[in-house]
Coordinates of C-alpha atoms in Angstrom, one line a residue:
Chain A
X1 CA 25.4 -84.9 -93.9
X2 CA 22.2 -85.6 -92.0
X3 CA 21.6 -88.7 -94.2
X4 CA 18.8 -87.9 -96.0
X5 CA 17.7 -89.7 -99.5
X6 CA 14.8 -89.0 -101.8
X7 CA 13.7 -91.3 -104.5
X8 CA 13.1 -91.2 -107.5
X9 CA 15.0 -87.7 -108.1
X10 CA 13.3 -87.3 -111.1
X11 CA 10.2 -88.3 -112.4
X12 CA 7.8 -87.9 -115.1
X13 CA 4.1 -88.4 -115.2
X14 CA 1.1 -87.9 -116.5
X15 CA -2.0 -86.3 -115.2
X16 CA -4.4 -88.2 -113.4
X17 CA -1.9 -90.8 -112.5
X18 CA -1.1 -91.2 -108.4
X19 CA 2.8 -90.7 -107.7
X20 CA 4.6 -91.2 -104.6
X21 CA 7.7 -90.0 -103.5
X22 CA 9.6 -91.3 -100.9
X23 CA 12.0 -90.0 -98.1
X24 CA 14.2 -92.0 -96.3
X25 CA 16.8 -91.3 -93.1
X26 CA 19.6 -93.2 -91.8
X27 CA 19.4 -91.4 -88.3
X28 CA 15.9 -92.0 -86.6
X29 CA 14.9 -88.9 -86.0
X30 CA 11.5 -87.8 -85.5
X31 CA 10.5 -84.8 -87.2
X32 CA 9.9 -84.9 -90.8
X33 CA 8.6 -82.7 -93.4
X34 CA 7.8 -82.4 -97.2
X35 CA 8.0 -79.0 -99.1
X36 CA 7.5 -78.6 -102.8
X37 CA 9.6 -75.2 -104.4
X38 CA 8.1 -73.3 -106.9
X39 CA 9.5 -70.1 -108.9
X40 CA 8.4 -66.8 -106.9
X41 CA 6.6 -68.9 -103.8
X42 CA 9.7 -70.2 -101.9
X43 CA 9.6 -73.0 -100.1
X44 CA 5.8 -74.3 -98.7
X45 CA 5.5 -76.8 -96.7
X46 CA 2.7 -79.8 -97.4
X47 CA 2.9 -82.0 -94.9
X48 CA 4.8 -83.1 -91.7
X49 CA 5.6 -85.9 -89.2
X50 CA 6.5 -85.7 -85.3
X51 CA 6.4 -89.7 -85.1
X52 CA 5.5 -92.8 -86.5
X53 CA 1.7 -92.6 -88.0
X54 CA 1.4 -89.1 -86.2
X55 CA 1.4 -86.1 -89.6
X56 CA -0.4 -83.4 -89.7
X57 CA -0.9 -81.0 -92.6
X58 CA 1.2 -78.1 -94.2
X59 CA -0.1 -74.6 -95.6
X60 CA -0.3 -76.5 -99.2
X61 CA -1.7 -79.7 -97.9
X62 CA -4.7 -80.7 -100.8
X63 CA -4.2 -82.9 -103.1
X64 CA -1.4 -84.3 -101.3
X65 CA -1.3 -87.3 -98.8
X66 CA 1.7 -88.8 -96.6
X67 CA 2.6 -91.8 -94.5
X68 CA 4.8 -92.7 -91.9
X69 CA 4.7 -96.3 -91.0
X70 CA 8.4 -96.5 -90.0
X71 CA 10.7 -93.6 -88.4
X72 CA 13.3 -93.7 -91.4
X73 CA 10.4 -93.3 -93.8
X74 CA 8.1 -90.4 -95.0
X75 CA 5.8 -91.5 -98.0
X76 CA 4.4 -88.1 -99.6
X77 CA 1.3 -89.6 -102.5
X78 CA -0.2 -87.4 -105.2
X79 CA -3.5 -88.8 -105.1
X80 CA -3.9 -88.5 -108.9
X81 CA -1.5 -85.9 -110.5
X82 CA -2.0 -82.2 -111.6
X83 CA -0.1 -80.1 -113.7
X84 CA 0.1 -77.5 -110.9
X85 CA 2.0 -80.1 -109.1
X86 CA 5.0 -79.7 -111.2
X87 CA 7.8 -78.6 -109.1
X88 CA 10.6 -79.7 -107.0
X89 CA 9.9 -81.5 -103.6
X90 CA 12.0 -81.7 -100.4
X91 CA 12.4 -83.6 -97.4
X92 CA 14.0 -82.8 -94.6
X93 CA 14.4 -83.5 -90.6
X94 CA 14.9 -81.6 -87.6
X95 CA 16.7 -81.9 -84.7
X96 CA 18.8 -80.6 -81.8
X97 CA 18.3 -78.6 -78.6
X98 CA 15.4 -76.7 -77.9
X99 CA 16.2 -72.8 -80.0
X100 CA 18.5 -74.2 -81.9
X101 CA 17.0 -76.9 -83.3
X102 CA 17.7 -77.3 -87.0
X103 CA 16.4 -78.8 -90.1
X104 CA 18.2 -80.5 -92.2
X105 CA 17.1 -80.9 -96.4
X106 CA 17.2 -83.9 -98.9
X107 CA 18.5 -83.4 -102.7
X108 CA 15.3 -82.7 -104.1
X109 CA 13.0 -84.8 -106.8
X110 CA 12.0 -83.2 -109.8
X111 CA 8.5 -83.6 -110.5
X112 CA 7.0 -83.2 -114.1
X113 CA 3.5 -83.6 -114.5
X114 CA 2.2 -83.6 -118.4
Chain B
X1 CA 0.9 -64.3 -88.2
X2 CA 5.1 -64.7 -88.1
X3 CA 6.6 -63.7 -91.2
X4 CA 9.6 -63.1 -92.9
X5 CA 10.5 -60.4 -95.6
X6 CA 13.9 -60.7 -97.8
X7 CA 15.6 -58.1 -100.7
X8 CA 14.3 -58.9 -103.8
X9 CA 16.7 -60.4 -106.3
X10 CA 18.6 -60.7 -107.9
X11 CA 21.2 -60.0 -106.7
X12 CA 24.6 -59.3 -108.9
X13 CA 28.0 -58.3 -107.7
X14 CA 31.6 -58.3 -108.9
X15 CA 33.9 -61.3 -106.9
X16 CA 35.5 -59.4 -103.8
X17 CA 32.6 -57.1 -103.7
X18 CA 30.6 -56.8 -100.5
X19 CA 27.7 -58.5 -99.7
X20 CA 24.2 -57.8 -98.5
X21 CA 21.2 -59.3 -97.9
X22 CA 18.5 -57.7 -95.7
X23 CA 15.8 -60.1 -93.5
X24 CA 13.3 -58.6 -91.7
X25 CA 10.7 -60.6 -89.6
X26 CA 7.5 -60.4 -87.4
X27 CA 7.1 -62.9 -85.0
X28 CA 4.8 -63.1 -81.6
X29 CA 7.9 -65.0 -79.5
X30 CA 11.1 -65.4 -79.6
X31 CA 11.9 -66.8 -82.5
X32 CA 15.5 -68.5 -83.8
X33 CA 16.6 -67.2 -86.8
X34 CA 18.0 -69.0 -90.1
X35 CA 20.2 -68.6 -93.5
X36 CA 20.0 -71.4 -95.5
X37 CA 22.0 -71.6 -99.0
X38 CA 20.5 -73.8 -102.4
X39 CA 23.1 -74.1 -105.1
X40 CA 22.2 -74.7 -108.6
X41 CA 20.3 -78.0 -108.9
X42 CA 20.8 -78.8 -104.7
X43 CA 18.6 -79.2 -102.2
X44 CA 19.3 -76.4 -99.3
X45 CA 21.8 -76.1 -97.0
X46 CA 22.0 -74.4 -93.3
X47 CA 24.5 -71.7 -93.9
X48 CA 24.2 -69.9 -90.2
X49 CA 21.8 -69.6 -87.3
X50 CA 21.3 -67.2 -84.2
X51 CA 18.9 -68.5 -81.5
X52 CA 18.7 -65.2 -79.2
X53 CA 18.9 -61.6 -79.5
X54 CA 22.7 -60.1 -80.4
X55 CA 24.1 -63.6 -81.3
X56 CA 26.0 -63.6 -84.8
X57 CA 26.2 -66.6 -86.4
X58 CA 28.7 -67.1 -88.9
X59 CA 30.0 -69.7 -91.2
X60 CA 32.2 -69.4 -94.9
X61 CA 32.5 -65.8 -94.3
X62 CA 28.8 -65.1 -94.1
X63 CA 27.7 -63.3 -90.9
X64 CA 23.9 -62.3 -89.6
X65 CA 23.6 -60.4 -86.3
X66 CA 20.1 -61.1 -84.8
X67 CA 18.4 -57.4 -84.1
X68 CA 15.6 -57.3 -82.1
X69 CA 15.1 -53.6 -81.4
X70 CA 14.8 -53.9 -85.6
X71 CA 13.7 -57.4 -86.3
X72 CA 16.4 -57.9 -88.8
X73 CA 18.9 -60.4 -89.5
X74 CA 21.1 -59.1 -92.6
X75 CA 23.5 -61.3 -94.2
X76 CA 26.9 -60.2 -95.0
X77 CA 29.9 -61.3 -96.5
X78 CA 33.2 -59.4 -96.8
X79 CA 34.7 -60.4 -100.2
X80 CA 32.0 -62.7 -102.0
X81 CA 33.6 -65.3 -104.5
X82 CA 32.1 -66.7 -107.8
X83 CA 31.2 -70.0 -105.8
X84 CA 28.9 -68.1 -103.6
X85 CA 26.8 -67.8 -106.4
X86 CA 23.2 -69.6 -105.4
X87 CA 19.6 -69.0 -103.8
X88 CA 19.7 -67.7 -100.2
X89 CA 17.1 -68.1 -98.2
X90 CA 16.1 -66.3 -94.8
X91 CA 13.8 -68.3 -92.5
X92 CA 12.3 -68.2 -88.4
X93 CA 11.2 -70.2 -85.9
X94 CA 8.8 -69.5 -83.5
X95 CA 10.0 -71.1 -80.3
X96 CA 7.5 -71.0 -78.5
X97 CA 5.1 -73.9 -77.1
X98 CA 6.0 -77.3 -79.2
X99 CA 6.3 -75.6 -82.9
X100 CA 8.9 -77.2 -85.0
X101 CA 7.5 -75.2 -88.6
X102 CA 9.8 -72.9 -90.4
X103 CA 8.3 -70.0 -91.7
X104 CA 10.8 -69.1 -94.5
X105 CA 11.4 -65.3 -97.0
X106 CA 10.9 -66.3 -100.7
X107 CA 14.6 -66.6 -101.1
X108 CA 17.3 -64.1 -102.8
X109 CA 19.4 -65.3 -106.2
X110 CA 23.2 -63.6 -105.7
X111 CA 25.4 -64.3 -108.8
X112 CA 28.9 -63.6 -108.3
X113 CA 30.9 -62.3 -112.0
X114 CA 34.3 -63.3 -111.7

């Protein structure tokens, strides 16, 4: 259990509206990343963190913003929602040694934008 | 760019059948090499990893050899049991210089008939 918690794990909303989800550690590590999963896509990845107010942007990065003001927390915003941001979205941290460094996911939240 | 290639799902067996699942990548380094398992309505999990050529990882009866001289790294399992049932997904990382991205396959649904 790498400690990881997401809130809310479900949500829904309606388009136009901003929405932030929020990732939270119990471990202080300092690699963090959000994903959203989609049905024949995989996993992308939107944005990620390598430090406190240091992010830098995923392969799926618009429309999306993120903050990291502390280490145990990584704020991912929907500016104003979409329906093409319906899906699930993940957190999850890395760490170890150099090779085999891992990363290590969150439960998920459920996103539903109508 | 570094990619990864999995079997198309899905994928559906009889319990104590034999298991399967090709991985191909591409990848400019020397990348370290992942299986990671989502079960219905979970977030994913790190099932195995292999860091350098001709390590196996292993772990629940699931093994993956990393292959160079073929760029694979199959999954396999024995004897698979209803409760292996779920997503798996086949994922690299790069190692070189200060990268800490995944590059992940799309992900391959087994269900396991009892």
């Amino acid at each position: 259990d790498a400690g990881i918690t997401q809130s809310p794990r479900h949500k829904v909303t309606e388009t136009g509206t901003p929405v932030t989800l929020r990732c939270h550690q119990t471990e202080n590590h300092r690699y963090m990343y959000w994903y959203r999963q989609d049905p024949g896509h995989g996993l992308r990845l939107i944005h990620y963190s390598y430090g406190v107010k240091d992010t830098d942007k995923g392969e799926v990065s618009d429309g999306y913003s993120v903050s990291r003001s502390k280490t145990e927390d990584f704020l991912l915003t929907l500016e104003s929602a979409t329906s093409s941001q319906t899906s699930v979205y993940f957190c999850a941290i890395s760490f170890g040694t150099s090779g085999g460094e891992t990363q290590y996911f969150g439960p998920g939240t459920r996103l539903l934008v109508l | 760019g570094d990619s990864v290639t999995q079997m198309e799902g899905p994928v559906t067996l009889s319990e104590e059948a034999f298991l399967t699942i090709n991985c191909t990548y591409t990848a400019t380094g020397y990348p370290s090499l992942f299986w990671y398992v989502q079960y219905p309505g979970e977030g994913l999990q790190l099932l195995l990893k292999a860091t350098k050529a001709d390590d196996k990882g292993s772990n629940k009866g699931f093994e993956a050899t990393y292959r160079k001289e073929t760029t694979s790294f199959h999954l396999e399992k024995g004897s698979v049991q209803v409760s292996d049932s779920a997503v798996y997904f086949c994922a690299l990382r790069d190692n070189a210089g200060n990268n800490r991205k995944l590059i992940w396959g799309l992900g391959t649904s087994l269900a396991v008939n009892p």
